[in-house]
Amino acid sequence: MDAVRVYAPGTASNLGPGFDCLGVAFTGKGDLVTAQRVASPGVRVLAVSDPLIPTDPARNTAAIAAAAALRRSGSPVGLELTVEKGLPLSGGMGGSAASAVAGAVAAAAVLEARLSMSDLLECALEAEAVVAGRHADNVAPSLLGGAVIVAGLDPPRVTPVRVHPAVALVLVTPDYRVETARARAVLPEAVARGEAVSQAAALARLVLGLERGDGDLIRESMVDRIAEPARRPLYPGYDEARAAAFEAGAFGVAVSGAGPTLIALAHWGIAASVGQAMVEGYRRIGLAAVAHPAEVDTAGARVLA
Ligand code: HSE
């Protein structure tokens, strides 16, 4: 094969108390990267579907990750990439991570390089670090699928979390952007001991709630005491959409990653109506929004035929 096309799913990270360490892949939206093997060395970006995405390989996450995979493979050839975005830029749906993962997986596949999951994760993480910071709570679930806890980065240590099939993921994206770098700039440098203890307890209970499909446990535990309080002013309409989600019967609501997309967890039978209610919540204060009810994408990044 001289060319390979790879899909990597979008992801929601944090889910409230899992700031920088919990993420989940969702169905229905992701990024595609095609890698073509060529004789001249190095990585070039031939085309991107969105003019706002840099084609400079030093600033394009798919290219940075593909270059890392190329280096690890030891191959003397080069790669030409095409990037098709299904995920919004600066939207909080793991767009930079999905492109990075798809770039790394496509490069490894077209080079027939024997890179482990851990190698691929490090390649994607290298790219994510350049544009969004060195955290793997988006790249890990996009690569592996499902929900995962990231326990460490050097080397990456990742533990899968089972999500009960009754739990649906409802992503709602308002019509504005939040740069991850801006959202990270407002994070607190230190956290009070009491808050750290409460966050740890909430994350433990959320993981149990996800595994059991226990709506009450999810509702009580899906609260972030570290990032969301500091970031709240960046998300107009959050309070209105959140209230609407609970009124429609959602288990819990949090900012997806650095936002502005929100993620609600709900019983699958009401996922669409929770999404509509949240869109209506935004609309009431004059903001357009789109809902994406989804399931957990358990497959992760995959080579397409
Ligand atoms: N966990 C990260 C954050 C995800 O909230 O900043 C953004 O890429």
PDB file of N, CA and C in Angstrom, residues 95-134:
ATOM      1  N   GLY A  95     -10.303  17.941  18.696  1.00  0.00           N
ATOM      2  CA  GLY A  95      -9.946  18.023  17.271  1.00  0.00           C
ATOM      3  C   GLY A  95      -8.440  17.911  17.024  1.00  0.00           C
ATOM      4  N   SER A  96      -7.643  18.642  17.796  1.00  0.00           N
ATOM      5  CA  SER A  96      -6.189  18.570  17.578  1.00  0.00           C
ATOM      6  C   SER A  96      -5.691  17.165  17.881  1.00  0.00           C
ATOM      7  N   ALA A  97      -6.267  16.549  18.912  1.00  0.00           N
ATOM      8  CA  ALA A  97      -5.851  15.191  19.307  1.00  0.00           C
ATOM      9  C   ALA A  97      -6.225  14.171  18.229  1.00  0.00           C
ATOM     10  N   ALA A  98      -7.438  14.287  17.671  1.00  0.00           N
ATOM     11  CA  ALA A  98      -7.877  13.312  16.662  1.00  0.00           C
ATOM     12  C   ALA A  98      -6.997  13.397  15.415  1.00  0.00           C
ATOM     13  N   SER A  99      -6.652  14.628  14.997  1.00  0.00           N
ATOM     14  CA  SER A  99      -5.762  14.759  13.830  1.00  0.00           C
ATOM     15  C   SER A  99      -4.389  14.173  14.131  1.00  0.00           C
ATOM     16  N   ALA A 100      -3.905  14.402  15.348  1.00  0.00           N
ATOM     17  CA  ALA A 100      -2.591  13.868  15.732  1.00  0.00           C
ATOM     18  C   ALA A 100      -2.612  12.343  15.729  1.00  0.00           C
ATOM     19  N   VAL A 101      -3.648  11.775  16.316  1.00  0.00           N
ATOM     20  CA  VAL A 101      -3.756  10.311  16.384  1.00  0.00           C
ATOM     21  C   VAL A 101      -3.857   9.734  14.970  1.00  0.00           C
ATOM     22  N   ALA A 102      -4.717  10.344  14.148  1.00  0.00           N
ATOM     23  CA  ALA A 102      -4.880   9.831  12.789  1.00  0.00           C
ATOM     24  C   ALA A 102      -3.574   9.962  12.006  1.00  0.00           C
ATOM     25  N   GLY A 103      -2.825  11.054  12.241  1.00  0.00           N
ATOM     26  CA  GLY A 103      -1.536  11.240  11.569  1.00  0.00           C
ATOM     27  C   GLY A 103      -0.540  10.165  11.966  1.00  0.00           C
ATOM     28  N   ALA A 104      -0.462   9.879  13.263  1.00  0.00           N
ATOM     29  CA  ALA A 104       0.491   8.866  13.745  1.00  0.00           C
ATOM     30  C   ALA A 104       0.118   7.473  13.235  1.00  0.00           C
ATOM     31  N   VAL A 105      -1.168   7.140  13.310  1.00  0.00           N
ATOM     32  CA  VAL A 105      -1.605   5.797  12.903  1.00  0.00           C
ATOM     33  C   VAL A 105      -1.462   5.620  11.389  1.00  0.00           C
ATOM     34  N   ALA A 106      -1.798   6.665  10.624  1.00  0.00           N
ATOM     35  CA  ALA A 106      -1.680   6.576   9.159  1.00  0.00           C
ATOM     36  C   ALA A 106      -0.219   6.419   8.757  1.00  0.00           C
ATOM     37  N   ALA A 107       0.667   7.188   9.414  1.00  0.00           N
ATOM     38  CA  ALA A 107       2.100   7.088   9.085  1.00  0.00           C
ATOM     39  C   ALA A 107       2.611   5.684   9.380  1.00  0.00           C
ATOM     40  N   ALA A 108       2.302   5.184  10.578  1.00  0.00           N
ATOM     41  CA  ALA A 108       2.794   3.849  10.958  1.00  0.00           C
ATOM     42  C   ALA A 108       2.264   2.792   9.990  1.00  0.00           C
ATOM     43  N   ALA A 109       0.994   2.928   9.593  1.00  0.00           N
ATOM     44  CA  ALA A 109       0.384   1.917   8.718  1.00  0.00           C
ATOM     45  C   ALA A 109       1.007   1.942   7.323  1.00  0.00           C
ATOM     46  N   VAL A 110       1.186   3.136   6.766  1.00  0.00           N
ATOM     47  CA  VAL A 110       1.699   3.202   5.395  1.00  0.00           C
ATOM     48  C   VAL A 110       3.181   2.832   5.338  1.00  0.00           C
ATOM     49  N   LEU A 111       3.885   3.035   6.466  1.00  0.00           N
ATOM     50  CA  LEU A 111       5.310   2.667   6.521  1.00  0.00           C
ATOM     51  C   LEU A 111       5.492   1.209   6.938  1.00  0.00           C
ATOM     52  N   GLU A 112       4.374   0.567   7.298  1.00  0.00           N
ATOM     53  CA  GLU A 112       4.410  -0.810   7.830  1.00  0.00           C
ATOM     54  C   GLU A 112       5.394  -0.891   8.997  1.00  0.00           C
ATOM     55  N   ALA A 113       5.347   0.154   9.841  1.00  0.00           N
ATOM     56  CA  ALA A 113       6.245   0.213  11.003  1.00  0.00           C
ATOM     57  C   ALA A 113       5.584  -0.510  12.178  1.00  0.00           C
ATOM     58  N   ARG A 114       6.366  -1.273  12.918  1.00  0.00           N
ATOM     59  CA  ARG A 114       5.815  -2.002  14.062  1.00  0.00           C
ATOM     60  C   ARG A 114       5.872  -1.118  15.305  1.00  0.00           C
ATOM     61  N   LEU A 115       4.971  -0.146  15.372  1.00  0.00           N
ATOM     62  CA  LEU A 115       4.946   0.738  16.538  1.00  0.00           C
ATOM     63  C   LEU A 115       3.864   0.252  17.503  1.00  0.00           C
ATOM     64  N   SER A 116       4.179   0.223  18.789  1.00  0.00           N
ATOM     65  CA  SER A 116       3.206  -0.225  19.793  1.00  0.00           C
ATOM     66  C   SER A 116       2.188   0.889  20.040  1.00  0.00           C
ATOM     67  N   MET A 117       1.113   0.546  20.770  1.00  0.00           N
ATOM     68  CA  MET A 117       0.116   1.562  21.151  1.00  0.00           C
ATOM     69  C   MET A 117       0.793   2.674  21.945  1.00  0.00           C
ATOM     70  N   SER A 118       1.742   2.281  22.794  1.00  0.00           N
ATOM     71  CA  SER A 118       2.443   3.262  23.614  1.00  0.00           C
ATOM     72  C   SER A 118       3.284   4.198  22.726  1.00  0.00           C
ATOM     73  N   ASP A 119       3.935   3.631  21.694  1.00  0.00           N
ATOM     74  CA  ASP A 119       4.695   4.454  20.745  1.00  0.00           C
ATOM     75  C   ASP A 119       3.767   5.452  20.043  1.00  0.00           C
ATOM     76  N   LEU A 120       2.624   4.925  19.573  1.00  0.00           N
ATOM     77  CA  LEU A 120       1.687   5.783  18.833  1.00  0.00           C
ATOM     78  C   LEU A 120       1.155   6.896  19.732  1.00  0.00           C
ATOM     79  N   LEU A 121       0.900   6.533  20.976  1.00  0.00           N
ATOM     80  CA  LEU A 121       0.408   7.518  21.940  1.00  0.00           C
ATOM     81  C   LEU A 121       1.451   8.613  22.149  1.00  0.00           C
ATOM     82  N   GLU A 122       2.703   8.228  22.249  1.00  0.00           N
ATOM     83  CA  GLU A 122       3.754   9.232  22.443  1.00  0.00           C
ATOM     84  C   GLU A 122       3.898  10.130  21.217  1.00  0.00           C
ATOM     85  N   CYS A 123       3.744   9.545  20.016  1.00  0.00           N
ATOM     86  CA  CYS A 123       3.803  10.363  18.791  1.00  0.00           C
ATOM     87  C   CYS A 123       2.674  11.406  18.793  1.00  0.00           C
ATOM     88  N   ALA A 124       1.470  10.967  19.133  1.00  0.00           N
ATOM     89  CA  ALA A 124       0.318  11.882  19.142  1.00  0.00           C
ATOM     90  C   ALA A 124       0.469  12.922  20.247  1.00  0.00           C
ATOM     91  N   LEU A 125       0.999  12.495  21.366  1.00  0.00           N
ATOM     92  CA  LEU A 125       1.184  13.398  22.502  1.00  0.00           C
ATOM     93  C   LEU A 125       2.190  14.499  22.174  1.00  0.00           C
ATOM     94  N   GLU A 126       3.215  14.122  21.410  1.00  0.00           N
ATOM     95  CA  GLU A 126       4.224  15.109  20.986  1.00  0.00           C
ATOM     96  C   GLU A 126       3.539  16.240  20.209  1.00  0.00           C
ATOM     97  N   ALA A 127       2.593  15.854  19.339  1.00  0.00           N
ATOM     98  CA  ALA A 127       1.875  16.854  18.545  1.00  0.00           C
ATOM     99  C   ALA A 127       0.916  17.658  19.424  1.00  0.00           C
ATOM    100  N   GLU A 128       0.183  16.981  20.288  1.00  0.00           N
ATOM    101  CA  GLU A 128      -0.787  17.660  21.156  1.00  0.00           C
ATOM    102  C   GLU A 128      -0.071  18.691  22.045  1.00  0.00           C
ATOM    103  N   ALA A 129       1.156  18.336  22.471  1.00  0.00           N
ATOM    104  CA  ALA A 129       1.904  19.242  23.350  1.00  0.00           C
ATOM    105  C   ALA A 129       2.202  20.564  22.653  1.00  0.00           C
ATOM    106  N   VAL A 130       2.399  20.523  21.330  1.00  0.00           N
ATOM    107  CA  VAL A 130       2.748  21.750  20.596  1.00  0.00           C
ATOM    108  C   VAL A 130       1.548  22.703  20.520  1.00  0.00           C
ATOM    109  N   VAL A 131       0.343  22.146  20.351  1.00  0.00           N
ATOM    110  CA  VAL A 131      -0.802  23.042  20.123  1.00  0.00           C
ATOM    111  C   VAL A 131      -1.746  23.189  21.314  1.00  0.00           C
ATOM    112  N   ALA A 132      -1.805  22.183  22.189  1.00  0.00           N
ATOM    113  CA  ALA A 132      -2.823  22.247  23.244  1.00  0.00           C
ATOM    114  C   ALA A 132      -2.277  21.958  24.634  1.00  0.00           C
ATOM    115  N   GLY A 133      -1.003  21.618  24.733  1.00  0.00           N
ATOM    116  CA  GLY A 133      -0.440  21.282  26.050  1.00  0.00           C
ATOM    117  C   GLY A 133      -0.233  19.783  26.162  1.00  0.00           C
ATOM    118  N   ARG A 134       0.701  19.412  27.073  1.00  0.00           N
ATOM    119  CA  ARG A 134       1.074  18.000  27.177  1.00  0.00           C
ATOM    120  C   ARG A 134       0.141  17.267  28.134  1.00  0.00           C
TER     121      ARG A 134
END
